[in-house]
Amino acid sequence: PPFGLNILEKISPDRTCAEAGIAPQWCLCSHTTFGSDKKISKLLQEAILNEIARLVEGEELCYDLRTLSQNFPPPETYRVTEGKYYHASISAVKFKSQIGKKLTFQAWIIYDDKAGSYDVESIGRVTQYGPEKCHTQLHSPNTKEYCACKDTHNFF
């Protein structure tokens, strides 16, 4: 269906999210639960760190956060929609930033329990990401949201 409707036309009160073109993970009618399984939390942590590493690949000025996974503990809880859409956040601990900002990322991950595989559908940095010195020197300006600059952040 086209996005947007004429507000003068009647909309069925029984319209589903699918009929409205709303993805399941954004649908408030969807069955949503909260989980805390340690195995899944570890998988979500891995998925987020792997995706960030993919996004900043080739940027020497950015940390490979996979090597700092101990600084990004698995989420204690996560949200599950329709049994396969997972929403989780991870935040840096044991960390000091010259710009005084915490590193927190969140992602929507589609997890196939039977296959044991996942696909990161979307990811973003929750906390503000600037100004960091190395951002002006990155090869791609699109990577600055995901880059934890080596000259700005210290992990211990």
PDB file of C-alpha atoms in Angstrom:
ATOM      1  CA  PRO A   1       0.000   0.000   0.000  1.00  0.00           C
ATOM      2  CA  PRO A   2       1.134   3.568  -0.514  1.00  0.00           C
ATOM      3  CA  PHE A   3       2.521   5.339   2.529  1.00  0.00           C
ATOM      4  CA  GLY A   4       0.182   8.011   3.766  1.00  0.00           C
ATOM      5  CA  LEU A   5      -3.550   8.188   3.369  1.00  0.00           C
ATOM      6  CA  ASN A   6      -6.030  10.924   2.744  1.00  0.00           C
ATOM      7  CA  ILE A   7      -7.156  12.028   6.199  1.00  0.00           C
ATOM      8  CA  LEU A   8     -10.613  12.681   4.834  1.00  0.00           C
ATOM      9  CA  GLU A   9     -11.112   9.010   3.945  1.00  0.00           C
ATOM     10  CA  LYS A  10     -12.366   6.540   6.519  1.00  0.00           C
ATOM     11  CA  ILE A  11      -9.786   4.111   7.920  1.00  0.00           C
ATOM     12  CA  SER A  12     -10.984   0.760   9.192  1.00  0.00           C
ATOM     13  CA  PRO A  13     -10.540   0.392  12.963  1.00  0.00           C
ATOM     14  CA  ASP A  14      -9.703  -3.279  12.295  1.00  0.00           C
ATOM     15  CA  ARG A  15      -6.832  -2.511   9.935  1.00  0.00           C
ATOM     16  CA  THR A  16      -3.737  -4.589  10.670  1.00  0.00           C
ATOM     17  CA  CYS A  17      -0.172  -3.365  10.742  1.00  0.00           C
ATOM     18  CA  ALA A  18       0.548  -5.419   7.615  1.00  0.00           C
ATOM     19  CA  GLU A  19      -2.329  -3.683   5.802  1.00  0.00           C
ATOM     20  CA  ALA A  20      -0.936  -0.319   6.917  1.00  0.00           C
ATOM     21  CA  GLY A  21       2.580  -1.202   5.721  1.00  0.00           C
ATOM     22  CA  ILE A  22       4.049  -1.249   9.239  1.00  0.00           C
ATOM     23  CA  ALA A  23       6.877  -3.728   9.810  1.00  0.00           C
ATOM     24  CA  PRO A  24       6.240  -6.282  12.596  1.00  0.00           C
ATOM     25  CA  GLN A  25       8.954  -4.914  14.885  1.00  0.00           C
ATOM     26  CA  TRP A  26       7.308  -1.468  14.875  1.00  0.00           C
ATOM     27  CA  CYS A  27       3.745  -2.718  15.252  1.00  0.00           C
ATOM     28  CA  LEU A  28       2.307  -1.974  18.682  1.00  0.00           C
ATOM     29  CA  CYS A  29      -0.269  -4.722  18.160  1.00  0.00           C
ATOM     30  CA  SER A  30       2.439  -7.378  17.860  1.00  0.00           C
ATOM     31  CA  HIS A  31       3.064  -9.833  20.613  1.00  0.00           C
ATOM     32  CA  THR A  32       6.042  -8.441  22.509  1.00  0.00           C
ATOM     33  CA  THR A  33       7.837 -10.044  25.435  1.00  0.00           C
ATOM     34  CA  PHE A  34      10.996  -9.296  27.349  1.00  0.00           C
ATOM     35  CA  GLY A  35      13.778 -11.806  27.739  1.00  0.00           C
ATOM     36  CA  SER A  36      16.921 -12.274  29.749  1.00  0.00           C
ATOM     37  CA  ASP A  37      18.322 -15.603  28.516  1.00  0.00           C
ATOM     38  CA  LYS A  38      22.119 -15.349  28.859  1.00  0.00           C
ATOM     39  CA  LYS A  39      22.799 -17.336  25.667  1.00  0.00           C
ATOM     40  CA  ILE A  40      20.607 -15.033  23.574  1.00  0.00           C
ATOM     41  CA  SER A  41      22.003 -11.929  25.324  1.00  0.00           C
ATOM     42  CA  LYS A  42      25.519 -13.045  24.380  1.00  0.00           C
ATOM     43  CA  LEU A  43      24.407 -13.628  20.782  1.00  0.00           C
ATOM     44  CA  LEU A  44      22.841 -10.138  20.628  1.00  0.00           C
ATOM     45  CA  GLN A  45      26.033  -8.583  22.013  1.00  0.00           C
ATOM     46  CA  GLU A  46      28.052 -10.442  19.366  1.00  0.00           C
ATOM     47  CA  ALA A  47      25.659  -9.384  16.599  1.00  0.00           C
ATOM     48  CA  ILE A  48      25.890  -5.703  17.554  1.00  0.00           C
ATOM     49  CA  LEU A  49      29.686  -5.680  17.876  1.00  0.00           C
ATOM     50  CA  ASN A  50      30.139  -7.602  14.605  1.00  0.00           C
ATOM     51  CA  GLU A  51      27.871  -5.181  12.748  1.00  0.00           C
ATOM     52  CA  ILE A  52      29.721  -2.138  14.123  1.00  0.00           C
ATOM     53  CA  ALA A  53      33.034  -3.725  13.101  1.00  0.00           C
ATOM     54  CA  ARG A  54      31.648  -4.297   9.596  1.00  0.00           C
ATOM     55  CA  LEU A  55      30.506  -0.673   9.357  1.00  0.00           C
ATOM     56  CA  VAL A  56      33.895   0.795  10.366  1.00  0.00           C
ATOM     57  CA  GLU A  57      36.005  -1.755   8.502  1.00  0.00           C
ATOM     58  CA  GLY A  58      39.107  -0.139   7.026  1.00  0.00           C
ATOM     59  CA  GLU A  59      38.944   2.874   9.349  1.00  0.00           C
ATOM     60  CA  GLU A  60      42.269   2.625  11.228  1.00  0.00           C
ATOM     61  CA  LEU A  61      41.321   5.477  13.564  1.00  0.00           C
ATOM     62  CA  CYS A  62      38.363   3.524  15.004  1.00  0.00           C
ATOM     63  CA  TYR A  63      38.495   0.769  17.603  1.00  0.00           C
ATOM     64  CA  ASP A  64      37.419  -2.712  16.563  1.00  0.00           C
ATOM     65  CA  LEU A  65      34.928  -3.059  19.401  1.00  0.00           C
ATOM     66  CA  ARG A  66      34.906  -6.848  19.052  1.00  0.00           C
ATOM     67  CA  THR A  67      38.336  -6.850  20.707  1.00  0.00           C
ATOM     68  CA  LEU A  68      36.811  -4.892  23.591  1.00  0.00           C
ATOM     69  CA  SER A  69      33.749  -7.092  24.118  1.00  0.00           C
ATOM     70  CA  GLN A  70      34.506  -7.276  27.860  1.00  0.00           C
ATOM     71  CA  ASN A  71      33.820  -3.514  27.903  1.00  0.00           C
ATOM     72  CA  PHE A  72      30.393  -4.014  26.304  1.00  0.00           C
ATOM     73  CA  PRO A  73      28.595  -6.577  28.460  1.00  0.00           C
ATOM     74  CA  PRO A  74      25.633  -8.471  26.977  1.00  0.00           C
ATOM     75  CA  PRO A  75      22.271  -6.790  27.555  1.00  0.00           C
ATOM     76  CA  GLU A  76      20.581  -7.837  30.798  1.00  0.00           C
ATOM     77  CA  THR A  77      17.198  -7.738  29.085  1.00  0.00           C
ATOM     78  CA  TYR A  78      15.991  -7.455  25.522  1.00  0.00           C
ATOM     79  CA  ARG A  79      12.672  -7.131  23.734  1.00  0.00           C
ATOM     80  CA  VAL A  80      11.258  -9.833  21.463  1.00  0.00           C
ATOM     81  CA  THR A  81       8.460  -9.205  18.958  1.00  0.00           C
ATOM     82  CA  GLU A  82       6.662 -12.082  17.230  1.00  0.00           C
ATOM     83  CA  GLY A  83       9.295 -14.480  18.504  1.00  0.00           C
ATOM     84  CA  LYS A  84      11.994 -13.420  16.047  1.00  0.00           C
ATOM     85  CA  TYR A  85      12.559  -9.648  16.121  1.00  0.00           C
ATOM     86  CA  TYR A  86      14.980  -8.781  18.914  1.00  0.00           C
ATOM     87  CA  HIS A  87      15.713  -5.264  20.118  1.00  0.00           C
ATOM     88  CA  ALA A  88      18.719  -4.786  22.384  1.00  0.00           C
ATOM     89  CA  SER A  89      21.154  -2.129  23.577  1.00  0.00           C
ATOM     90  CA  ILE A  90      24.724  -2.385  24.818  1.00  0.00           C
ATOM     91  CA  SER A  91      26.743   0.278  26.626  1.00  0.00           C
ATOM     92  CA  ALA A  92      30.445   0.630  27.306  1.00  0.00           C
ATOM     93  CA  VAL A  93      31.728   0.057  30.842  1.00  0.00           C
ATOM     94  CA  LYS A  94      35.275   0.555  32.155  1.00  0.00           C
ATOM     95  CA  PHE A  95      35.579   3.404  29.753  1.00  0.00           C
ATOM     96  CA  LYS A  96      36.640   7.038  29.720  1.00  0.00           C
ATOM     97  CA  SER A  97      35.945   9.534  26.992  1.00  0.00           C
ATOM     98  CA  GLN A  98      37.672  12.860  26.406  1.00  0.00           C
ATOM     99  CA  ILE A  99      34.318  14.244  25.285  1.00  0.00           C
ATOM    100  CA  GLY A 100      32.471  12.905  28.337  1.00  0.00           C
ATOM    101  CA  LYS A 101      29.930  10.848  26.439  1.00  0.00           C
ATOM    102  CA  LYS A 102      28.984   7.237  26.986  1.00  0.00           C
ATOM    103  CA  LEU A 103      28.979   4.780  24.085  1.00  0.00           C
ATOM    104  CA  THR A 104      25.595   3.090  23.737  1.00  0.00           C
ATOM    105  CA  PHE A 105      24.364   1.262  20.649  1.00  0.00           C
ATOM    106  CA  GLN A 106      21.004  -0.354  19.921  1.00  0.00           C
ATOM    107  CA  ALA A 107      19.932  -2.728  17.188  1.00  0.00           C
ATOM    108  CA  TRP A 108      17.017  -4.643  15.722  1.00  0.00           C
ATOM    109  CA  ILE A 109      18.126  -8.193  15.035  1.00  0.00           C
ATOM    110  CA  ILE A 110      16.192 -10.949  13.300  1.00  0.00           C
ATOM    111  CA  TYR A 111      17.172 -14.187  14.995  1.00  0.00           C
ATOM    112  CA  ASP A 112      16.382 -17.628  13.570  1.00  0.00           C
ATOM    113  CA  ASP A 113      16.428 -19.899  16.598  1.00  0.00           C
ATOM    114  CA  LYS A 114      16.263 -23.103  14.523  1.00  0.00           C
ATOM    115  CA  ALA A 115      19.212 -22.178  12.317  1.00  0.00           C
ATOM    116  CA  GLY A 116      21.056 -20.359  15.108  1.00  0.00           C
ATOM    117  CA  SER A 117      21.675 -17.424  12.784  1.00  0.00           C
ATOM    118  CA  TYR A 118      20.898 -13.725  12.904  1.00  0.00           C
ATOM    119  CA  ASP A 119      20.636 -10.724  10.643  1.00  0.00           C
ATOM    120  CA  VAL A 120      21.095  -7.173  11.931  1.00  0.00           C
ATOM    121  CA  GLU A 121      18.231  -5.269  10.379  1.00  0.00           C
ATOM    122  CA  SER A 122      19.119  -1.839  11.757  1.00  0.00           C
ATOM    123  CA  ILE A 123      21.633  -0.425  14.192  1.00  0.00           C
ATOM    124  CA  GLY A 124      22.341   2.987  15.631  1.00  0.00           C
ATOM    125  CA  ARG A 125      24.256   4.864  18.247  1.00  0.00           C
ATOM    126  CA  VAL A 126      21.939   6.022  20.996  1.00  0.00           C
ATOM    127  CA  THR A 127      24.342   8.529  22.503  1.00  0.00           C
ATOM    128  CA  GLN A 128      25.519  11.628  20.679  1.00  0.00           C
ATOM    129  CA  TYR A 129      28.655  11.007  18.624  1.00  0.00           C
ATOM    130  CA  GLY A 130      30.586  14.178  18.297  1.00  0.00           C
ATOM    131  CA  PRO A 131      32.734  16.086  18.068  1.00  0.00           C
ATOM    132  CA  GLU A 132      35.451  13.468  17.953  1.00  0.00           C
ATOM    133  CA  LYS A 133      38.783  14.431  16.392  1.00  0.00           C
ATOM    134  CA  CYS A 134      39.114  11.446  14.102  1.00  0.00           C
ATOM    135  CA  HIS A 135      35.664  11.926  12.524  1.00  0.00           C
ATOM    136  CA  THR A 136      37.069  14.565  10.173  1.00  0.00           C
ATOM    137  CA  GLN A 137      39.658  12.067   8.905  1.00  0.00           C
ATOM    138  CA  LEU A 138      37.426   9.051   8.225  1.00  0.00           C
ATOM    139  CA  HIS A 139      37.277   7.650   4.699  1.00  0.00           C
ATOM    140  CA  SER A 140      33.481   7.592   4.797  1.00  0.00           C
ATOM    141  CA  PRO A 141      31.440  10.198   6.662  1.00  0.00           C
ATOM    142  CA  ASN A 142      28.745   7.542   7.153  1.00  0.00           C
ATOM    143  CA  THR A 143      30.958   5.632   9.595  1.00  0.00           C
ATOM    144  CA  LYS A 144      31.251   8.364  12.233  1.00  0.00           C
ATOM    145  CA  GLU A 145      28.070   7.248  14.025  1.00  0.00           C
ATOM    146  CA  TYR A 146      29.693   3.868  14.689  1.00  0.00           C
ATOM    147  CA  CYS A 147      33.324   4.920  15.166  1.00  0.00           C
ATOM    148  CA  ALA A 148      34.789   4.947  18.650  1.00  0.00           C
ATOM    149  CA  CYS A 149      37.876   7.026  17.915  1.00  0.00           C
ATOM    150  CA  LYS A 150      41.134   5.739  19.359  1.00  0.00           C
ATOM    151  CA  ASP A 151      42.268   9.296  20.092  1.00  0.00           C
ATOM    152  CA  THR A 152      39.099  10.123  22.066  1.00  0.00           C
ATOM    153  CA  HIS A 153      38.128   7.014  24.031  1.00  0.00           C
ATOM    154  CA  ASN A 154      40.099   4.950  26.519  1.00  0.00           C
ATOM    155  CA  PHE A 155      39.056   1.469  27.585  1.00  0.00           C
ATOM    156  CA  PHE A 156      40.517  -0.161  30.701  1.00  0.00           C
TER     157      PHE A 156
END
